[in-house]
Short mmCIF file of C-alpha atoms in Angstrom, two decimals:
data_model
loop_
_atom_site.label_atom_id
_atom_site.label_comp_id
_atom_site.label_asym_id
_atom_site.label_seq_id
_atom_site.Cartn_x
_atom_site.Cartn_y
_atom_site.Cartn_z
CA UNK A 2 90.09 116.10 66.90
CA UNK A 3 88.90 119.72 66.82
CA UNK A 4 87.94 119.52 70.49
CA UNK A 5 91.41 118.25 71.40
CA UNK A 6 93.14 121.06 69.53
CA UNK A 7 90.86 123.62 71.16
CA UNK A 8 91.58 122.26 74.65
CA UNK A 9 95.32 122.43 74.05
CA UNK A 10 95.43 125.89 72.47
CA UNK A 11 93.50 128.17 74.83
CA UNK A 12 94.16 129.24 78.39
CA UNK A 13 91.43 128.10 80.83
CA UNK A 14 91.82 131.35 82.79
CA UNK A 15 91.72 134.07 80.11
CA UNK A 16 90.30 131.84 77.28
CA UNK A 17 92.78 133.33 74.81
CA UNK A 18 94.86 131.34 72.34
CA UNK A 19 98.44 130.79 73.48
CA UNK A 20 101.48 128.82 72.37
CA UNK A 21 103.40 128.74 75.66
CA UNK A 22 102.00 127.52 78.97
CA UNK A 23 103.12 127.25 82.58
CA UNK A 24 101.31 124.31 84.21
CA UNK A 25 98.29 124.68 81.90
CA UNK A 26 98.07 128.48 82.34
CA UNK A 27 99.33 130.78 79.58
CA UNK A 28 102.50 132.76 80.29
CA UNK A 29 100.66 136.09 80.24
CA UNK A 30 98.32 134.98 83.01
CA UNK A 31 101.23 133.47 84.93
CA UNK A 32 103.14 136.76 84.79
CA UNK A 33 100.07 138.66 86.00
CA UNK A 34 99.54 136.28 88.92
CA UNK A 35 103.23 136.36 89.86
CA UNK A 36 102.86 140.01 90.83
CA UNK A 37 100.77 138.97 93.83
CA UNK A 38 103.14 136.26 95.06
CA UNK A 39 104.84 137.04 98.36
CA UNK A 40 108.58 136.38 98.38
CA UNK A 41 108.57 132.61 98.81
CA UNK A 42 112.26 132.18 98.03
CA UNK A 43 113.68 133.98 101.08
CA UNK A 44 116.83 132.35 102.47
CA UNK A 45 115.81 132.90 106.11
CA UNK A 46 112.35 132.70 107.65
CA UNK A 47 110.79 133.03 111.07
CA UNK A 48 110.47 129.53 112.61
CA UNK A 49 107.02 130.43 113.99
CA UNK A 50 105.24 132.22 111.11
CA UNK A 51 107.62 131.61 108.15
CA UNK A 52 107.80 135.36 107.44
CA UNK A 53 110.86 136.40 105.35
CA UNK A 54 113.81 137.71 107.39
CA UNK A 55 116.99 139.50 106.35
CA UNK A 56 119.29 137.02 108.07
CA UNK A 57 119.20 134.06 110.45
CA UNK A 58 119.64 136.30 113.51
CA UNK A 59 116.69 138.57 112.73
CA UNK A 60 113.86 138.83 115.25
CA UNK A 61 110.27 138.46 114.04
CA UNK A 62 107.48 140.12 116.03
CA UNK A 63 104.86 137.54 115.10
CA UNK A 64 102.18 136.35 117.50
CA UNK A 65 101.33 133.10 115.74
CA UNK A 66 101.01 129.99 117.91
CA UNK A 67 102.12 127.79 115.01
CA UNK A 68 104.11 128.27 111.79
CA UNK A 69 101.69 129.89 109.35
CA UNK A 70 102.73 130.50 105.77
CA UNK A 71 100.78 132.65 103.31
CA UNK A 72 101.99 132.58 99.72
CA UNK A 73 100.14 135.33 97.85
CA UNK A 74 97.76 138.28 98.12
CA UNK A 75 94.12 137.55 97.28
CA UNK A 76 93.85 140.17 94.56
CA UNK A 77 93.51 140.69 90.81
CA UNK A 78 93.81 137.71 88.52
CA UNK A 79 94.82 135.45 91.40
CA UNK A 80 91.40 136.07 92.98
CA UNK A 81 89.77 135.04 89.69
CA UNK A 82 91.96 131.93 89.52
CA UNK A 83 91.03 130.79 93.01
CA UNK A 84 87.34 131.51 92.40
CA UNK A 85 87.34 129.29 89.32
CA UNK A 86 89.50 126.72 91.07
CA UNK A 87 86.82 126.32 93.74
CA UNK A 88 83.78 126.36 91.43
CA UNK A 89 85.02 124.96 88.11
CA UNK A 90 85.35 121.27 87.32
CA UNK A 91 88.38 121.98 85.14
CA UNK A 92 91.25 120.03 86.71
CA UNK A 93 93.83 122.21 84.96
CA UNK A 94 93.39 124.88 87.63
CA UNK A 95 94.37 122.48 90.41
CA UNK A 96 97.73 121.71 88.78
CA UNK A 97 98.61 125.40 88.63
CA UNK A 98 97.48 126.05 92.22
CA UNK A 99 99.66 123.17 93.42
CA UNK A 100 102.62 124.58 91.47
CA UNK A 101 102.23 127.96 93.21
CA UNK A 102 102.55 126.19 96.56
CA UNK A 103 105.71 124.23 95.70
CA UNK A 104 108.19 126.88 97.00
CA UNK A 105 106.42 126.85 100.36
CA UNK A 106 106.73 123.07 100.62
CA UNK A 107 110.40 123.36 99.66
CA UNK A 108 110.91 125.80 102.55
CA UNK A 109 109.31 123.29 104.92
CA UNK A 110 111.54 120.51 103.59
CA UNK A 111 114.68 122.56 104.27
CA UNK A 112 113.65 122.96 107.90
CA UNK A 113 111.92 119.67 108.73
CA UNK A 114 113.44 117.18 106.21
CA UNK A 115 110.12 115.32 105.87
CA UNK A 116 106.56 116.65 105.81
CA UNK A 117 103.02 115.33 105.63
CA UNK A 118 100.56 117.55 103.76
CA UNK A 119 97.04 117.50 105.24
CA UNK A 120 94.40 119.12 102.99
CA UNK A 121 91.75 121.12 104.84
CA UNK A 122 88.41 119.62 103.66
CA UNK A 123 85.90 122.03 102.12
CA UNK A 124 82.77 119.87 102.06
CA UNK A 125 82.84 119.89 98.24
CA UNK A 126 83.78 116.31 97.38
CA UNK A 127 84.82 117.16 93.82
CA UNK A 128 87.10 120.00 94.95
CA UNK A 129 88.59 117.90 97.74
CA UNK A 130 89.34 115.05 95.34
CA UNK A 131 90.82 117.48 92.81
CA UNK A 132 92.97 119.11 95.48
CA UNK A 133 94.17 115.76 96.82
CA UNK A 134 95.21 114.66 93.32
CA UNK A 135 97.10 117.91 92.71
CA UNK A 136 98.93 117.69 96.04
CA UNK A 137 99.94 114.11 95.32
CA UNK A 138 101.44 115.27 92.03
CA UNK A 139 103.24 118.05 93.88
CA UNK A 140 104.62 115.57 96.42
CA UNK A 141 106.05 113.42 93.64
CA UNK A 142 107.76 116.45 92.11
CA UNK A 143 109.20 117.68 95.40
CA UNK A 144 110.87 114.44 96.49
CA UNK A 145 111.00 110.84 95.32
CA UNK A 146 112.08 109.30 98.63
CA UNK A 147 108.66 109.77 100.25
CA UNK A 148 109.84 112.69 102.39
CA UNK A 149 106.62 114.40 101.23
CA UNK A 150 103.35 112.50 101.53
CA UNK A 151 99.69 113.57 101.45
CA UNK A 152 97.22 112.28 104.04
CA UNK A 153 93.51 113.04 104.53
CA UNK A 154 93.49 113.14 108.32
CA UNK A 155 90.59 115.59 108.71
CA UNK A 156 86.94 115.57 107.71
CA UNK A 157 84.33 118.32 107.77
CA UNK A 158 80.98 117.92 109.51
CA UNK A 159 77.91 120.15 109.61
CA UNK A 160 76.37 121.39 112.85
CA UNK A 161 73.89 124.01 114.00
CA UNK A 162 76.46 126.80 113.87
CA UNK A 163 77.62 125.91 110.37
CA UNK A 164 80.41 123.35 110.19
CA UNK A 165 83.41 122.09 112.11
CA UNK A 166 86.30 119.68 111.66
CA UNK A 167 87.11 116.37 113.28
CA UNK A 168 89.87 113.80 112.94
CA UNK A 169 89.31 110.87 110.62
CA UNK A 170 90.00 108.19 113.23
CA UNK A 171 90.58 105.31 110.80
CA UNK A 172 93.03 107.24 108.61
CA UNK A 173 94.82 108.66 111.65
CA UNK A 174 95.48 105.14 112.96
CA UNK A 175 96.75 104.04 109.53
CA UNK A 176 99.00 107.10 109.31
CA UNK A 177 100.39 106.56 112.82
CA UNK A 178 101.36 102.97 111.94
CA UNK A 179 102.98 103.83 108.61
CA UNK A 180 104.83 107.03 109.59
CA UNK A 181 106.88 108.18 112.52
CA UNK A 182 104.94 111.36 113.24
CA UNK A 183 107.47 112.58 115.80
CA UNK A 184 110.09 113.12 113.07
CA UNK A 185 107.76 114.66 110.51
CA UNK A 186 106.10 118.04 110.22
CA UNK A 187 102.36 118.03 109.52
CA UNK A 188 101.51 120.86 107.13
CA UNK A 189 97.86 121.83 106.94
CA UNK A 190 97.04 123.10 103.44
CA UNK A 191 94.19 125.38 102.35
CA UNK A 192 94.10 127.13 98.98
CA UNK A 193 91.69 129.86 100.08
CA UNK A 194 90.87 130.67 103.69
CA UNK A 195 88.14 133.05 104.78
CA UNK A 196 88.69 132.58 108.51
CA UNK A 197 91.89 132.19 110.49
CA UNK A 198 89.84 130.50 113.24
CA UNK A 199 89.09 127.46 111.07
CA UNK A 200 92.77 126.91 110.38
CA UNK A 201 93.61 127.34 114.07
CA UNK A 202 91.00 124.79 115.17
CA UNK A 203 92.21 122.26 112.59
CA UNK A 204 95.82 122.76 113.68
CA UNK A 205 94.83 122.21 117.33
CA UNK A 206 93.16 118.92 116.39
CA UNK A 207 96.33 117.69 114.72
CA UNK A 208 98.50 118.89 117.63
CA UNK A 209 96.37 116.99 120.13
CA UNK A 210 96.64 113.76 118.13
CA UNK A 211 100.24 113.81 116.86
CA UNK A 212 103.55 114.83 118.35
CA UNK A 213 105.97 117.05 116.49
CA UNK A 214 105.47 120.33 114.63
CA UNK A 215 102.21 121.31 112.94
CA UNK A 216 102.34 124.15 110.42
CA UNK A 217 99.81 125.67 108.02
CA UNK A 218 100.10 126.83 104.42
CA UNK A 219 97.46 129.03 102.79
CA UNK A 220 97.76 130.21 99.21
CA UNK A 221 95.74 133.39 99.87
CA UNK A 222 93.53 134.71 102.66
CA UNK A 223 90.19 136.16 101.58
#
């Protein structure tokens, strides 16, 4: 009983007692993290890089080869949150991270009507499972008509140079049979990215296998 009360009364990020929470994080921590959030509610965005624009006719000078969407700056308390999200086994962090990404998925839905979220595997099975669960919960909140689904289409393999990604052939075949990929947008998701090259390679793999648009969402670049 005491353990239950303790778990419900302290913030997992700052470990302080709190009475009001926002997706398992206390309101004080949520306000601090919100300062590093890039404007995710812009009415108009660049179709290539999703950067905010003043109006629909604005010209963006991006050089991205695919729509790339970054949500926040990797600083302050948000850096601490993502560090604990990666290393901690506390599933409460994953719910909050997924919530931070919801506006970005909503932007994708306005443009593409239906999206498939593809988590970028990290090699940490516990983190990947935790992330997949959180994204599934986010998909249920975004739409109930299955316009948002989550699919593990990539897997990470080790090699002499470190690691690389490859398509999960079995799951790709299942996905191709169950969804019309030509009418959906595949959105690659990574909470923390240390290299833009890894995201680019993963996007190229998806582009080579599926028709239609492939975009990428990253909560914060390291």
